XYZ file of C-alpha atoms in Angstrom:
477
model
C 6.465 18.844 -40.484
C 4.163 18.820 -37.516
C 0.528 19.620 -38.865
C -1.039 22.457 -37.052
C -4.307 19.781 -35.915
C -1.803 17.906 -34.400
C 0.155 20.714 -32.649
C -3.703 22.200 -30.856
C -4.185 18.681 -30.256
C -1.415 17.951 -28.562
C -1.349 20.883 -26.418
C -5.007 20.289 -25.566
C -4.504 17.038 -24.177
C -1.269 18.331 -22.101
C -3.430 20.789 -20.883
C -5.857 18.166 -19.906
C -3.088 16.284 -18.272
C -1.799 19.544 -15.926
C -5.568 19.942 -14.811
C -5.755 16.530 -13.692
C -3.081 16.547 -11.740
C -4.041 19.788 -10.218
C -7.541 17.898 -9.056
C -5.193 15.413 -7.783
C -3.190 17.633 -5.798
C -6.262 19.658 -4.495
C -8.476 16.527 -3.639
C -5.390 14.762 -1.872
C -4.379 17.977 0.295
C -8.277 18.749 1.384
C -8.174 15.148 2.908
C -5.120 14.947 4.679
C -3.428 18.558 5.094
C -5.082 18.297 8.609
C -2.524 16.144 9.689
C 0.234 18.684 9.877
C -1.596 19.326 13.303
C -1.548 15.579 14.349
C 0.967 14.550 17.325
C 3.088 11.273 17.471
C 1.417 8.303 18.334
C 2.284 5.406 20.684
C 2.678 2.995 18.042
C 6.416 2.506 16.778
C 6.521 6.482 16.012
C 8.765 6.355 19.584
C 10.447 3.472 17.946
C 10.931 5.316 14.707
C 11.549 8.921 15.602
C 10.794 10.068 19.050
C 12.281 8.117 20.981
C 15.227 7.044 18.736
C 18.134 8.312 19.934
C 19.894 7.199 16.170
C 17.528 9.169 14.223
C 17.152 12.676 16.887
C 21.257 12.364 16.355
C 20.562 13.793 12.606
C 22.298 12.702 9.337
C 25.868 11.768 10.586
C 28.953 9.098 9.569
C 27.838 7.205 12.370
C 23.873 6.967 11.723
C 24.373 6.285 8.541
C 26.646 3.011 9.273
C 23.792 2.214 11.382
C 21.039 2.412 9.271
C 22.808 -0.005 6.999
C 24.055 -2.100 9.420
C 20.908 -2.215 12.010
C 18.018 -4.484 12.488
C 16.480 -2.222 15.399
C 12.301 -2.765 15.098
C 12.677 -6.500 13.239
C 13.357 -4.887 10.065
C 16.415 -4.057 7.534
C 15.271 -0.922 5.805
C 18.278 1.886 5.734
C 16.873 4.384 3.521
C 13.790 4.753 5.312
C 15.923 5.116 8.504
C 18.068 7.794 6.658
C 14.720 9.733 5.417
C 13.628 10.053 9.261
C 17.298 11.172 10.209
C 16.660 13.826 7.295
C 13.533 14.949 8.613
C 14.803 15.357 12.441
C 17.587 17.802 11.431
C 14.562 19.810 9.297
C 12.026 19.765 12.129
C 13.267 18.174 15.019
C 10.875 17.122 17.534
C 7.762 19.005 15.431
C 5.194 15.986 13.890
C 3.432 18.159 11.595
C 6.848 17.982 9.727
C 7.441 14.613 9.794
C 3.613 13.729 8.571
C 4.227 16.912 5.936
C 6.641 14.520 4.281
C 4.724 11.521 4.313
C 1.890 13.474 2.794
C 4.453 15.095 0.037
C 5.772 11.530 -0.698
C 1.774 10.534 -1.321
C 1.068 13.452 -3.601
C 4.539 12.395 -5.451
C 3.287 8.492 -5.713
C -0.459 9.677 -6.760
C 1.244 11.619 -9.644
C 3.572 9.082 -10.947
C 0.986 6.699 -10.689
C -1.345 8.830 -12.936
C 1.886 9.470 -15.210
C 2.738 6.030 -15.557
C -0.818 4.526 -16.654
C -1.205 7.856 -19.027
C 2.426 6.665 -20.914
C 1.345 2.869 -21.115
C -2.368 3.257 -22.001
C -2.596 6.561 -23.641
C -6.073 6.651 -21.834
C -6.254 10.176 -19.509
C -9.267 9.181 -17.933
C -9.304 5.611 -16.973
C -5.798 6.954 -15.478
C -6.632 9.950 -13.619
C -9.248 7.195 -11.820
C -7.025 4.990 -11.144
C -4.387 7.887 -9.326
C -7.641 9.455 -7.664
C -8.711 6.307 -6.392
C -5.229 5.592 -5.148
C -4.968 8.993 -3.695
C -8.281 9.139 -1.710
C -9.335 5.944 -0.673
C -9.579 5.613 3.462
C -7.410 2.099 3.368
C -4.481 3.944 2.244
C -4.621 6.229 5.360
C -2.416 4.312 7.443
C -0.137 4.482 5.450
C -0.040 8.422 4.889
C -1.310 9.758 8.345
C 1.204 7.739 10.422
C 4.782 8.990 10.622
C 6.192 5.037 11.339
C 4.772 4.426 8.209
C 7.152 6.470 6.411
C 8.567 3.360 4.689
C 5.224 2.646 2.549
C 5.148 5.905 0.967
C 8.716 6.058 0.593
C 9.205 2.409 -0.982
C 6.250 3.365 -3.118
C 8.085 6.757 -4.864
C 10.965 4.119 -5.863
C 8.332 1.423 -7.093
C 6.849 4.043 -9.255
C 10.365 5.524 -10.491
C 11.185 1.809 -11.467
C 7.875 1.677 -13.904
C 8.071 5.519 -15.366
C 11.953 3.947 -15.737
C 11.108 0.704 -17.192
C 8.890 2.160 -19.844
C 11.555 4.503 -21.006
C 14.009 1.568 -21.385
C 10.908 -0.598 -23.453
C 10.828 2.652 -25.794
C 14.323 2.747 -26.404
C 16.194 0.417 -25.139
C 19.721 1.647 -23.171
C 22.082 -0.210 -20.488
C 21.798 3.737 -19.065
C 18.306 3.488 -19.002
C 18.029 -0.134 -17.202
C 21.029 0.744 -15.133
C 18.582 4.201 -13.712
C 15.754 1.371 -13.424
C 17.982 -0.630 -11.148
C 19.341 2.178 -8.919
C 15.248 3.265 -8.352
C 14.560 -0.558 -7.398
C 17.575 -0.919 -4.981
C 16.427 2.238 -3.104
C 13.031 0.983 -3.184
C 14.298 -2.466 -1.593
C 16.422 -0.356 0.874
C 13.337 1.768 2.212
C 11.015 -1.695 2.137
C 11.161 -4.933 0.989
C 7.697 -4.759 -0.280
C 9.062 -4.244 -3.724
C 10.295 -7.985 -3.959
C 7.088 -8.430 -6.226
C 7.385 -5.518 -8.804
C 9.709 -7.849 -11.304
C 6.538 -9.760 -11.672
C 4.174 -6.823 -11.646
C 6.795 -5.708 -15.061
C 5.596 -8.961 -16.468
C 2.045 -8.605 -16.180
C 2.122 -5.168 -17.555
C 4.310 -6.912 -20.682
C 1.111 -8.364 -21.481
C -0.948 -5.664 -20.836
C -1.252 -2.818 -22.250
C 2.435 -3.014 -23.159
C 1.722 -5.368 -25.395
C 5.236 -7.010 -25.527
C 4.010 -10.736 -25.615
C 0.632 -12.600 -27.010
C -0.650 -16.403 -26.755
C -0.608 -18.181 -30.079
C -4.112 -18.560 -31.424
C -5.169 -22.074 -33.699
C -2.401 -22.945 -35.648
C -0.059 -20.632 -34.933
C 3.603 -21.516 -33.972
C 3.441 -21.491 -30.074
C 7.333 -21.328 -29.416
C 7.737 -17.612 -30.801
C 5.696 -16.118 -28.170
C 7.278 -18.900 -25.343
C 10.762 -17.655 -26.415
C 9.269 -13.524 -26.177
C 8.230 -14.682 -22.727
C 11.148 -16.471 -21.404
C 13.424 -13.437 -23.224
C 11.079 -11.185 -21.280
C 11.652 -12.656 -17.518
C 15.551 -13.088 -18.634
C 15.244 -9.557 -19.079
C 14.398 -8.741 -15.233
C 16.862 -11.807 -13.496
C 19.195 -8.691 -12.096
C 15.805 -7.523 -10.479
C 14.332 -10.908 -9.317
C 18.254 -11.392 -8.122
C 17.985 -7.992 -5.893
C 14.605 -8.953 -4.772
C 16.200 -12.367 -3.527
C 18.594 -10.701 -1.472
C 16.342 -8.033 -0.024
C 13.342 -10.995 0.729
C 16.337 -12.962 2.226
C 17.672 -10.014 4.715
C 14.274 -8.870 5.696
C 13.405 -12.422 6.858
C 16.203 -13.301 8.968
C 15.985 -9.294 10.428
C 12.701 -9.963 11.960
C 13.227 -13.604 12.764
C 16.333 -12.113 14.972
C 14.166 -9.462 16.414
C 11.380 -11.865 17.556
C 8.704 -10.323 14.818
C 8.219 -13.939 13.052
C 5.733 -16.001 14.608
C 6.356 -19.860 14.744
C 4.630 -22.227 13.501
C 3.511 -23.648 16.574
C 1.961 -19.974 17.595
C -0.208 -20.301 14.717
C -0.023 -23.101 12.320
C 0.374 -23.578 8.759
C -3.235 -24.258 7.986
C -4.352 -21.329 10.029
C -2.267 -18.890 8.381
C -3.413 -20.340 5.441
C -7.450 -19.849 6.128
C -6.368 -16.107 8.036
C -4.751 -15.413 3.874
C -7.978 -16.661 2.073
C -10.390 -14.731 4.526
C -7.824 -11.578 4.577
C -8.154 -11.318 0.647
C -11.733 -11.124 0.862
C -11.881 -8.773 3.662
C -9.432 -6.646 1.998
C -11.899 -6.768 -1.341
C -14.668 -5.432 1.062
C -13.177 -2.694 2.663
C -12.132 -1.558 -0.523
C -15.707 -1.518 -1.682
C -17.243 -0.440 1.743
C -14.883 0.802 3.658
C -15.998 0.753 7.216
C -14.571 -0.224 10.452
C -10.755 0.428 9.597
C -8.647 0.202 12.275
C -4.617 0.128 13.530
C -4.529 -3.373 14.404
C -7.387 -6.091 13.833
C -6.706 -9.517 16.390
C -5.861 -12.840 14.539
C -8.809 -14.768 15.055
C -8.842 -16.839 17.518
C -10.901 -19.179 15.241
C -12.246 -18.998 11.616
C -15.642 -21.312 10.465
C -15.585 -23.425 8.014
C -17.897 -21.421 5.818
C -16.158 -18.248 6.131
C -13.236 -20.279 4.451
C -14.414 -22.110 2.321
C -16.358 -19.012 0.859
C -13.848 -16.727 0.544
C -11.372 -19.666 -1.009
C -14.561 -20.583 -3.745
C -15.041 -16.309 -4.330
C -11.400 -15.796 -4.894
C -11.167 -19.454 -7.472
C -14.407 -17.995 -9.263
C -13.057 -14.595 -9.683
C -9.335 -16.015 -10.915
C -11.714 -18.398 -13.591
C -13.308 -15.892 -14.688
C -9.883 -13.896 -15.450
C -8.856 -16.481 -17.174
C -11.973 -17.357 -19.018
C -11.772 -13.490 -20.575
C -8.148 -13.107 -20.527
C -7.897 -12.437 -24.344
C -10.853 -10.084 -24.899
C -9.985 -8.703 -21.369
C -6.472 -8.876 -20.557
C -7.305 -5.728 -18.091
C -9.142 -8.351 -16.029
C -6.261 -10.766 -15.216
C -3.354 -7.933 -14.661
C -5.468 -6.313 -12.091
C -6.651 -9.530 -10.491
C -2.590 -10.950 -10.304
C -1.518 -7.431 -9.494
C -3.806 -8.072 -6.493
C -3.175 -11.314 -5.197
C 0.486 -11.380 -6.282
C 1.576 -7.715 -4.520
C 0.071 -8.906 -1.327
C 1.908 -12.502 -0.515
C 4.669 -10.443 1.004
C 2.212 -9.818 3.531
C -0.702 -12.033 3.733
C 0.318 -13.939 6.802
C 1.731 -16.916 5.501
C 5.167 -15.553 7.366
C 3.621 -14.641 10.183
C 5.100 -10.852 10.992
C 3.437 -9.393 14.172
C 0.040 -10.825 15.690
C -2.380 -9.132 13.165
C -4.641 -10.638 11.047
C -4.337 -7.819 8.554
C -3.631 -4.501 8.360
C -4.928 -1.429 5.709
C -1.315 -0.736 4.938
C -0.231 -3.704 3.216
C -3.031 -2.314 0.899
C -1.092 0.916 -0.457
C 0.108 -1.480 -3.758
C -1.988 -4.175 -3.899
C -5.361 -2.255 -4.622
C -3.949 -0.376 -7.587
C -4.764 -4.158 -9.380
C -8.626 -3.623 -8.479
C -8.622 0.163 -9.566
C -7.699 -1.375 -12.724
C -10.225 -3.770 -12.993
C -12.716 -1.230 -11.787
C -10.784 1.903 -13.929
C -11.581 -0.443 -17.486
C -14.386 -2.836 -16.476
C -17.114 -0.097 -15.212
C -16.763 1.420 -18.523
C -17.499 -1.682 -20.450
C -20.167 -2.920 -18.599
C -21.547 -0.023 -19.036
C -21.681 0.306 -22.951
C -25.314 -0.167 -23.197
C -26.273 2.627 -20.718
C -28.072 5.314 -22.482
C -26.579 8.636 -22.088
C -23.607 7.221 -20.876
C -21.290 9.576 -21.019
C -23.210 11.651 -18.480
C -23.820 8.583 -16.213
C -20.406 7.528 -15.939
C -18.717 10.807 -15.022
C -20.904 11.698 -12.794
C -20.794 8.151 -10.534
C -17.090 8.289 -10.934
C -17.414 12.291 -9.377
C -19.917 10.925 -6.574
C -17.302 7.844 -6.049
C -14.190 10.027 -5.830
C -16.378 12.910 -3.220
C -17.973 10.013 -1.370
C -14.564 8.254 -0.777
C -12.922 12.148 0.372
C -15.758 12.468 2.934
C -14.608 8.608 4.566
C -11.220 9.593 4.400
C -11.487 12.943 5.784
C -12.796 11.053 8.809
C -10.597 8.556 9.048
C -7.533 10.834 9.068
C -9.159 12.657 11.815
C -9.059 9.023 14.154
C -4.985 9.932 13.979
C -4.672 13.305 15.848
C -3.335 11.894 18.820
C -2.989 8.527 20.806
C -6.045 8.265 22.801
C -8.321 9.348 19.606
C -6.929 6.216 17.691
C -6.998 3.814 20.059
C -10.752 4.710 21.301
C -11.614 4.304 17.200
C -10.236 1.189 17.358
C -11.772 0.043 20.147
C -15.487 0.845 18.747
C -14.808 -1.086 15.330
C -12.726 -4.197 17.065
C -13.334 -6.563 19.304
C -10.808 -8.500 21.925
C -8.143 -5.958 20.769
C -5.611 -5.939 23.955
C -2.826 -4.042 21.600
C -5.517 -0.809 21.190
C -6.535 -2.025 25.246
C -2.760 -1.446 26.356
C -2.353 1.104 23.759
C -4.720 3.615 25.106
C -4.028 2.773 28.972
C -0.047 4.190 28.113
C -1.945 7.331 26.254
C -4.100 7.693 29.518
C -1.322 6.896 32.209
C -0.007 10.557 31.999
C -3.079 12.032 33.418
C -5.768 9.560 33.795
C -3.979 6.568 35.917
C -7.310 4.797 36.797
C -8.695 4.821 33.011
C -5.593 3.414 32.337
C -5.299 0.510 34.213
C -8.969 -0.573 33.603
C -7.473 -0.770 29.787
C -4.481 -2.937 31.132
C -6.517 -4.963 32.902
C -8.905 -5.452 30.268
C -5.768 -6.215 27.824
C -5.135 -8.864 30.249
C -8.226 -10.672 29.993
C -8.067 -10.975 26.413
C -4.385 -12.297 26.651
C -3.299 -12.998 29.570
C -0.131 -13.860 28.272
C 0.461 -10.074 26.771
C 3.754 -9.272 28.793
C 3.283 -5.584 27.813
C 0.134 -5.102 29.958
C 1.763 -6.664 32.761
C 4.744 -4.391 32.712
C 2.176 -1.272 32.374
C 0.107 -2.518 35.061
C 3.197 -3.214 36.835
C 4.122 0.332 36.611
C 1.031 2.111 37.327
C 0.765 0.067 40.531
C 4.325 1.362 41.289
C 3.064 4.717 40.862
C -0.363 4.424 43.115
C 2.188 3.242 45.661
């Protein structure tokens, strides 16, 4: 029989559990409810929805072959295609629906999130931080507050389906169970490849706080826990296989729509410095988040010292991990979490002409949040009255980060509100340039084609501008 102490105990801490996740709810909808009022914007959401005649068709036989069979916008992602075909035939033409969705999908992703860390670490705390920090910090906007974004949040449900999944099957293991695992990964894939690194995200939470495999210590047998390990990653092959495939499709998608830049556009070694510096940057605006824009230039040069600094910050940081990777394990998952999630994306394959972008950010910082979610805490054992301290920064953290947010959701109402943000926290950006000329050509022709003109400057090459320009000159006659 269940003792009555444990039955008020473990009703208490389910009680705990439904009030965190109706401060996560509440904090998540004060930030971004707002942008049920936003509009489109003239950044792929005409590619995606408005002007896609595909997706304003509704769910039909015949979208639905294309959304599978499509690489329309450099990019092989049918379910996410399929969710936007959903949302026309709910609200047609109406944004506020379509960034409703994106904002439900968030909520859904902060609360799985919070679930899944609660299961593996039994710690309520440490994992309502994590989700809150997840749900509020201003990188993560782009991702929520723009409607062509609609694969990130989407991919991200099915990423966090596969985990909740994948620790049901550790607890008792089924073929049902990993079969349900599977299906969430392939839909996952199928609304963006960016999943092709969860298999190895499993692994790292094998070690911790799963648990699952250990390093040998003195003169302990070292094969047992090799053979554990090598069981372990035979255990995922049908995922790395799926992950393959997906990595494979996506690739030759946007090489065939023009998306992957060659290597004589920007070379190896350049791509290479643009990754080291991008990591760091990406650690910044996670700490201070300022500046955030839609689209930040490749540099047109990097100096040596910004290189080599970031390359001997990030080798210091990964020592370090490794130096406490027994009495910290925390340390290392988060740290591989972060620099693993984000080689999809860092620029190596060149996708597009940015240098970065806070999007690719939506997974990757959940590694830091860990660091930050278990490390704080320890570092701060010595503090006196610390469990008065520690709440309260983590409360002045969380309000501080809803205030920047708040703000930068705002930046997304419309086209020419974005793209004048972007111009005050960029430099030489001729995308935000052209950008906001087409958001001013409706009713402001001669504002316009000072930004054209301007794009021009910066690249003279940008064959956009020119047709713009082109076209306002038509107009003036």
């Amino acid at each position: 029989m269940i003792s009555k102490d444990n039955h008020n105990k473990t009703f208490c801490s389910q009680h705990r559990d439904i009030w965190v996740c109706l401060l996560l709810v509440a904090a998540t909808l004060v930030v971004y409810i707002q942008t049920i009022n936003h509009g489109f914007v003239n950044l792929d959401d005409s590619l995606y929805v408005a002007g896609n005649s595909h997706v304003k068709a509704g769910l039909t036989l015949e979208g639905l072959t294309w959304a599978f069979t499509t690489t329309y916008g450099s990019n092989w992602h049918p379910l996410t295609w399929i969710s936007h075909m959903l949302d026309y035939r709910l609200y047609g033409l109406n944004p506020g629906g379509h960034h409703l969705t994106n904002l439900l999908f968030h909520i859904a992703n902060t609360l799985l999130l919070f679930f899944v860390f609660r299961k593996i670490t039994a710690d309520l705390w440490r994992s309502g931080f994590i989700a809150a920090l997840f749900a509020l910090h201003p990188l993560h906007v782009e991702s929520v507050a723009w409607i062509a974004e609609r694969k990130d949040v989407l991919s991200t449900f099915f990423w966090m389906l596969t985990m909740w999944c994948y620790i049901g099957y550790i607890q008792r293991p089924r073929v049902s169970r990993y079969l349900v695992m599977l299906l969430f990964f392939s839909l996952g894939l199928l609304a963006k490849p960016m999943l092709v690194t969860l298999p190895f995200v499993l692994l790292l939470l094998d070690y911790w706080p799963l648990g699952r495999i250990g390093f040998g210590q003195g003169g302990e047998d070292k094969s047992q826990p090799r053979a554990i390990a090598l069981g372990l990653v035979g255990e995922k092959i049908p995922l790395f296989v799926l992950a393959e495939f997906s990595g494979v499709a996506t690739f030759l998608a946007q090489k065939q729509g023009g998306a992957v830049a060659s290597l004589e556009l920007i070379s190896l070694k350049a791509r290479i410095y643009n990754a080291l510096i991008s990591y760091v940057n990406y650690m910044e605006k996670m700490l201070w988040p300022s500046k955030l824009a839609v689209f930040y230039p490749h540099p047109v040069t990097l100096s040596w010292w910004e290189v080599s600094g970031a390359g001997l910050l990030l080798g210091a940081i990964f020592y370090l991990a490794i130096k406490f990777i027994k009495q910290r394990p925390y340390f290392i998952v988060g740290w591989l979490w972060y620099l693993g999630t984000l080689v999809p994306v860092i620029g190596l394959v060149q996708v597009g002409s940015q240098s970065m972008a806070d999007r690719y950010t939506y997974i990757p910082l959940i590694g830091l949040f860990i660091i930050i979610a278990w490390g704080v805490p320890e570092l701060a054992t010595r503090w006196t009255r610390k469990k008065i301290w520690l709440p309260a920064l983590a409360t002045l953290t969380l309000i501080l980060l809803m205030v920047v947010t708040w703000k930068q959701v705002r930046c997304w109402q419309n086209s020419i509100t974005l793209f004048e943000h972007t111009l005050e926290v960029t430099a030489n950006n001729y995308l935000a340039h052209n950008a906001l000329g087409v958001a001013l050509g409706k009713s402001r022709l001669d504002e316009a084609m000072e930004h054209y003109l301007e794009a021009l400057r910066i690249n003279p090459d940008y064959m956009e501008a020119h047709n713009n320009l082109g076209i306002a000159l038509e107009i003036q006659g």
